[in-house]
Tab-separated table of C-alpha atoms in Angstrom:
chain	number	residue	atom	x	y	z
X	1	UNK	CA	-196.703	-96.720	-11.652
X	2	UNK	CA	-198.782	-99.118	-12.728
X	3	UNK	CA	-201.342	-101.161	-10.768
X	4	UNK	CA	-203.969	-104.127	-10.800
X	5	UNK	CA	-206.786	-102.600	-10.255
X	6	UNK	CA	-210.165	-104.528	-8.702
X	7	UNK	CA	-213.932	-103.928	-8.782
X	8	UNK	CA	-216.254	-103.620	-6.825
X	9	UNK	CA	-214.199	-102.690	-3.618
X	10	UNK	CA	-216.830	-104.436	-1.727
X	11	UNK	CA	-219.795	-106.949	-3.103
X	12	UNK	CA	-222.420	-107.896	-0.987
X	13	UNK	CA	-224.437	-110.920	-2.121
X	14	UNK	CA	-227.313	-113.155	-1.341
X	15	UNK	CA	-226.568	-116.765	-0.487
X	16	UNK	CA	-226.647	-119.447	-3.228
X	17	UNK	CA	-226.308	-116.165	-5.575
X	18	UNK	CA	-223.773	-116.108	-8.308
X	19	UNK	CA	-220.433	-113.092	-8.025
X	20	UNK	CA	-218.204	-112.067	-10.721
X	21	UNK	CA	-215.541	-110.149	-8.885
X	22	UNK	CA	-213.112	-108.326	-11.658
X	23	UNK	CA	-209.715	-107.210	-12.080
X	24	UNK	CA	-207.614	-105.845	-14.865
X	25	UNK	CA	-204.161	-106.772	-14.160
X	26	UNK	CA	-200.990	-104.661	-15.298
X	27	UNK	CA	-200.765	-104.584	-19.115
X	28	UNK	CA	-197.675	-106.339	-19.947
X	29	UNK	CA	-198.608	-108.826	-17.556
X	30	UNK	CA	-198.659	-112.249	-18.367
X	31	UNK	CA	-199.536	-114.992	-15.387
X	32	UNK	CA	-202.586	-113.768	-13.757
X	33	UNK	CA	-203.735	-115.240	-9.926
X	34	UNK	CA	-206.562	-115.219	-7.767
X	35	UNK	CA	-206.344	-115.531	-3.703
X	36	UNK	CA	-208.584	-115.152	-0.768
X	37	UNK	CA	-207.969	-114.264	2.632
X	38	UNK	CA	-210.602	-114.951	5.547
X	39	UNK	CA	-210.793	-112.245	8.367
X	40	UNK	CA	-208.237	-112.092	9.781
X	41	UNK	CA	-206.783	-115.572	8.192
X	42	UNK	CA	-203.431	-115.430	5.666
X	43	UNK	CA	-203.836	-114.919	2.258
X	44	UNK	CA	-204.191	-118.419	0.605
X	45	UNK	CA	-203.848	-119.286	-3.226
X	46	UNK	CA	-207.148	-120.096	-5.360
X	47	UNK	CA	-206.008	-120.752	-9.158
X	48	UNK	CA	-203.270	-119.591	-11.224
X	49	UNK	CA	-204.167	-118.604	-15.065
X	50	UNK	CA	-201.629	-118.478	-17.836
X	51	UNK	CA	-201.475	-118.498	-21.780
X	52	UNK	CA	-205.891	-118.464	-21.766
X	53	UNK	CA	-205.841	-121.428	-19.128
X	54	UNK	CA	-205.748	-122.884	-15.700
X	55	UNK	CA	-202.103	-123.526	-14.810
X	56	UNK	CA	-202.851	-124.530	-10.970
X	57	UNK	CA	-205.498	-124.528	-8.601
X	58	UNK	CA	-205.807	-125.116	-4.914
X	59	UNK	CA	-208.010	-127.414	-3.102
X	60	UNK	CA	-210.153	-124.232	-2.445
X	61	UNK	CA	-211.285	-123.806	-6.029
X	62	UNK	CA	-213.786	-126.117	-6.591
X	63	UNK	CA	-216.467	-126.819	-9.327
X	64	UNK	CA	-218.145	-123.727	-7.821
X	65	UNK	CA	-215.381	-121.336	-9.515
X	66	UNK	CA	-214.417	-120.406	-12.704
X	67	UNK	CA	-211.618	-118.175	-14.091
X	68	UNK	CA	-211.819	-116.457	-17.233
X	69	UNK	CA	-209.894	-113.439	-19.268
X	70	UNK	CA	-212.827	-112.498	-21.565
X	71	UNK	CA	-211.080	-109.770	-23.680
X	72	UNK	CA	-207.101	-108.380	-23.057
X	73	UNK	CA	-207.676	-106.958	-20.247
X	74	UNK	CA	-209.843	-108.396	-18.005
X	75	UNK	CA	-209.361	-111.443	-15.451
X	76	UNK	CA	-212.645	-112.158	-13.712
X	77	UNK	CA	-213.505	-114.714	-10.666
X	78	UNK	CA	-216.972	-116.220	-10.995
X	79	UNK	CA	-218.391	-117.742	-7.619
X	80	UNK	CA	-221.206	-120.145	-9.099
X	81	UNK	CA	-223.517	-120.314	-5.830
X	82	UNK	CA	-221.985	-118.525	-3.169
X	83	UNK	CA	-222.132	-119.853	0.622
X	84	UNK	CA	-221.356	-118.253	3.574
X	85	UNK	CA	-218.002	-119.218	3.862
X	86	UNK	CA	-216.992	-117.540	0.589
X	87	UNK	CA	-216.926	-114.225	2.333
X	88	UNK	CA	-213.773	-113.504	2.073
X	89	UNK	CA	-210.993	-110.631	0.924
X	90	UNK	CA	-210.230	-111.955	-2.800
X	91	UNK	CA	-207.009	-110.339	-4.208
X	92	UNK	CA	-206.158	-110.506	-7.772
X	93	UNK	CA	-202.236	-110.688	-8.865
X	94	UNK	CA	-200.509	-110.232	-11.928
X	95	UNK	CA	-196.546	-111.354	-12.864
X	96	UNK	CA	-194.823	-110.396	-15.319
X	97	UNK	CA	-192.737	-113.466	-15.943
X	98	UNK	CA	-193.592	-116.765	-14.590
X	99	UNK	CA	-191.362	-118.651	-11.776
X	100	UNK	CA	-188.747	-120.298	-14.693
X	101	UNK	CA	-188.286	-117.147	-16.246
X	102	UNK	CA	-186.440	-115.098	-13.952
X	103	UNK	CA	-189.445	-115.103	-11.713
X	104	UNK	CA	-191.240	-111.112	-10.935
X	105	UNK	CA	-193.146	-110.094	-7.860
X	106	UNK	CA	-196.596	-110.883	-8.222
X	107	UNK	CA	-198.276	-107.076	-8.269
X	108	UNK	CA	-201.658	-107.509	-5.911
X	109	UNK	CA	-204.999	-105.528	-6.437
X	110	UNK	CA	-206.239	-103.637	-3.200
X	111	UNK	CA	-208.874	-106.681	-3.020
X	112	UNK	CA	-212.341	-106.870	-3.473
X	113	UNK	CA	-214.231	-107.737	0.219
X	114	UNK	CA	-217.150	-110.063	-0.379
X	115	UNK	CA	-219.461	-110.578	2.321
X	116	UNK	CA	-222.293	-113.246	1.611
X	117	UNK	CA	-225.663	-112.758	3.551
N	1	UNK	CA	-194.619	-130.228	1.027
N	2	UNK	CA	-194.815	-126.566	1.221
N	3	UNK	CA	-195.174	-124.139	4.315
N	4	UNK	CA	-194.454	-121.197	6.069
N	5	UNK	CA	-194.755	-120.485	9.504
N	6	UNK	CA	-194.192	-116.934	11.006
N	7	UNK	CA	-194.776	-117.850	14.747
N	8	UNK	CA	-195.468	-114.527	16.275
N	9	UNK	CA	-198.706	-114.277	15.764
N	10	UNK	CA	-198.474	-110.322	17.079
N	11	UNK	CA	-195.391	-108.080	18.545
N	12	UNK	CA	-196.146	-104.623	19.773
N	13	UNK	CA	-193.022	-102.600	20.226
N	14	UNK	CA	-192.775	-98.812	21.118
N	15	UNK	CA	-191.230	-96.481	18.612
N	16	UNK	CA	-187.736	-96.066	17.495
N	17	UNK	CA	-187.150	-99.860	18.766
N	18	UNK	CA	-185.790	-102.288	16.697
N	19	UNK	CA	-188.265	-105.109	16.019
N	20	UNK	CA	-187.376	-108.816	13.785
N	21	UNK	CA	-190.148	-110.959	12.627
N	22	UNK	CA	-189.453	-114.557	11.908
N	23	UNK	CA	-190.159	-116.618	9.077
N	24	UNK	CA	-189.720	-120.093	8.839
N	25	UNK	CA	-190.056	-122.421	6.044
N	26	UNK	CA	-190.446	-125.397	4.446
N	27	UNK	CA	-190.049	-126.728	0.514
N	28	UNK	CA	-188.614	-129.659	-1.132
N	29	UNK	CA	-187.570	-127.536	-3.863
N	30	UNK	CA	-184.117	-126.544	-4.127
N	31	UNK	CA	-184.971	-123.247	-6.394
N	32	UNK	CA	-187.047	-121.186	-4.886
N	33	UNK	CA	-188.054	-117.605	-3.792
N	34	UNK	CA	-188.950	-115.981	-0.529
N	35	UNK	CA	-191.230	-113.082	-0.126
N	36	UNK	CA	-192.166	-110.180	2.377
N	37	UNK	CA	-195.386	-108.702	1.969
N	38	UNK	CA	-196.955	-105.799	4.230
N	39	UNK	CA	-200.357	-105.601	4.379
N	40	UNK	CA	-201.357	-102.108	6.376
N	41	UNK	CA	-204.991	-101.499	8.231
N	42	UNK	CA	-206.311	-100.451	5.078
N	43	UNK	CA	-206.079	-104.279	3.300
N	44	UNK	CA	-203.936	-103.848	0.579
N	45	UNK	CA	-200.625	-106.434	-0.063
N	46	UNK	CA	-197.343	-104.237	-0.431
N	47	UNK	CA	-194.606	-106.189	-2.021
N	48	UNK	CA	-191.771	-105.280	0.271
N	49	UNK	CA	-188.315	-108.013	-0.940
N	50	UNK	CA	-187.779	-110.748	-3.368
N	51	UNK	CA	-185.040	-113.354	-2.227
N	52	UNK	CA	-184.014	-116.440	-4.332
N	53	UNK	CA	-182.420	-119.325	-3.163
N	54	UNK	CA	-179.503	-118.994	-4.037
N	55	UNK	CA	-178.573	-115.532	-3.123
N	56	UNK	CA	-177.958	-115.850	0.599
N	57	UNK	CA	-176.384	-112.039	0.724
N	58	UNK	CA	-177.871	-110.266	3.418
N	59	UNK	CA	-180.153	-107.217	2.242
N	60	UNK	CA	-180.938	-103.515	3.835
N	61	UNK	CA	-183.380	-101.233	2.391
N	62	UNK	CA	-183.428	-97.828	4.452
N	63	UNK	CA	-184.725	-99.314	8.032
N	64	UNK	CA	-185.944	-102.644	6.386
N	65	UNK	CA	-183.112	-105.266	6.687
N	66	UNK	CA	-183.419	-108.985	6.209
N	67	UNK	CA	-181.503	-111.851	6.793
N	68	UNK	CA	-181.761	-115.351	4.737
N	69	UNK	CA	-180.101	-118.526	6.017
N	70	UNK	CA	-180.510	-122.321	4.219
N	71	UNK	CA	-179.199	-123.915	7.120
N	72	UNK	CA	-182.063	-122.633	9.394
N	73	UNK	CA	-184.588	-122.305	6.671
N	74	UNK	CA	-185.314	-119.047	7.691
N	75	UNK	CA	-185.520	-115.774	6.250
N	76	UNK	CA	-186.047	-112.865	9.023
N	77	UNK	CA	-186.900	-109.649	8.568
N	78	UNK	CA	-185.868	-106.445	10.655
N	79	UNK	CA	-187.391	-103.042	11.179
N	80	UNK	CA	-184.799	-100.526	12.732
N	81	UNK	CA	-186.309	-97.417	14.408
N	82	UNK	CA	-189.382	-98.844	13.960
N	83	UNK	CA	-192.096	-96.089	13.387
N	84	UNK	CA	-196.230	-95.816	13.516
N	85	UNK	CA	-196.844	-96.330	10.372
N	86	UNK	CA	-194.995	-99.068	10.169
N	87	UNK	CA	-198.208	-101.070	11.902
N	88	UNK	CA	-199.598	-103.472	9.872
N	89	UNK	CA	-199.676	-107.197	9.242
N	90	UNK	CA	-196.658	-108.744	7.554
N	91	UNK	CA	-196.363	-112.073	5.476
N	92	UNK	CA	-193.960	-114.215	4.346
N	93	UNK	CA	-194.536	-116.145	1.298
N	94	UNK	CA	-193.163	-118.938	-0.537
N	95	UNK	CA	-192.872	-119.771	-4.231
N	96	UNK	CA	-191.553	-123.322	-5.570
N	97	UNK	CA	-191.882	-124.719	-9.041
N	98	UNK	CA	-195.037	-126.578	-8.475
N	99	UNK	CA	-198.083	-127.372	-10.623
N	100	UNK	CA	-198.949	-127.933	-14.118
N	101	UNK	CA	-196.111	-127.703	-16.305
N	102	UNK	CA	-193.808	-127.019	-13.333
N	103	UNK	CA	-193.831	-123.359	-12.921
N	104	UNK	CA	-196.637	-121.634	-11.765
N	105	UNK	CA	-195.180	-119.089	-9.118
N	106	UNK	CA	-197.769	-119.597	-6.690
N	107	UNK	CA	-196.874	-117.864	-3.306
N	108	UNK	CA	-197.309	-120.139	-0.016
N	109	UNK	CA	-198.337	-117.328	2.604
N	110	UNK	CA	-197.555	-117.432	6.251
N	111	UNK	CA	-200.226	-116.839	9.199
N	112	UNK	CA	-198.747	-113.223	9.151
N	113	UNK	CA	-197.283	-111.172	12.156
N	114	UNK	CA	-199.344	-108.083	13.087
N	115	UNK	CA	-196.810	-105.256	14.568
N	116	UNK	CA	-198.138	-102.582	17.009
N	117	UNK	CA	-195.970	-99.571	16.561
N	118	UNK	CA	-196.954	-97.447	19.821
N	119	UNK	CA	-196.234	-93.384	19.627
């Protein structure tokens, strides 16, 4: 079956360094999200990516993140100048459809645990 | 506004009982869909049911059953014969039209309800 698939498993960075945390969502995959979840927190919505651009973003993704899908495959999450309060589970999603369009289960990645030091 | 609240924060049960976890919510929205997840000791989500709002049918997958109601704005879900492995930390999760051009599918995550299945 196929999955979204994340990298690294684990990062470990440096305060005030930059991260690019990477995921290749399922292939026929269309709407692509990002999420984080604090220890033992909920999961909580970052930015939403459709069609090459930002379709929504949460109060948590600030001018310190960026989104991009650099070739057709890859979605990547770029922390700018991490603080310690970015460490954090980050899951990547992918969807099929969208919510209007007969709205699919976002698929989730296994995460990608980033601890900032 | 959006939310979700799942107030029991943990339940420990001993096997082969039945356990529910709650889920309440909140949306303006009168299309919308509900969503369990399962998210076991080793971290990953597991997408467990899809419900829309306007299919109020009770559903039963094997020992997973849950039960939607609109007038309580709740959407349960039931273990039956609840086993080890079926410890972990369960979610429920929203998902309105909301956003940018109206449909974004965002999901709107409860605080989660960790189950303790003892032997």
């Amino acid at each position: 079956e196929p999955e979204v698939t994340q990298t690294p498993s684990h990062q470990v960075t440096q305060m005030g360094q930059e991260v690019i945390l990477r995921c290749v969502p399922i292939s026929n995959h269309l709407y692509f999200y990002w999420y984080r979840q604090i220890l033992g927190q909920k999961v909580e919505f970052l930015v939403s990516f459709y069609n090459n651009e930002i379709s929504e973003k949460s109060e948590i993704f600030d001018d310190q993140f960026s989104v991009e899908r650099p070739d057709g495959s890859n979605f990547t999450l770029k922390i700018r100048s991490t603080k310690l309060e970015d460490s954090a589970m980050y899951f990547c999603a992918s969807s099929e459809v969208g919510f209007g369009r007969g709205h699919q289960p976002q698929h989730f990645g296994d995460g990608t645990r980033l601890s900032i030091l | 506004a959006q939310k979700v609240t799942q107030a029991q924060t943990e339940i420990s049960v001993v096997e082969k009982e039945d356990v529910t976890l709650d889920c309440v919510y909140e949306t303006r929205d009168t299309t919308y869909y509900l969503f369990w997840y399962k998210q076991p000791p080793s971290g990953e989500l597991v997408f467990l049911i899809r419900r829309n709002s306007f299919d109020e049918q009770n559903e039963i997958s094997g020992r997973y059953s849950w039960n939607f109601q609109k007038s309580t704005s709740s959407f349960n879900f039931t273990i039956t014969a609840s086993q080890v492995v079926d410890s972990a930390v369960y979610f429920c999760a929203l998902s309105e039209a909301s956003g940018l051009g109206g449909n974004t599918g965002k999901l709107i995550f409860g605080q989660g309800t960790t189950l303790q299945v003892k032997p």
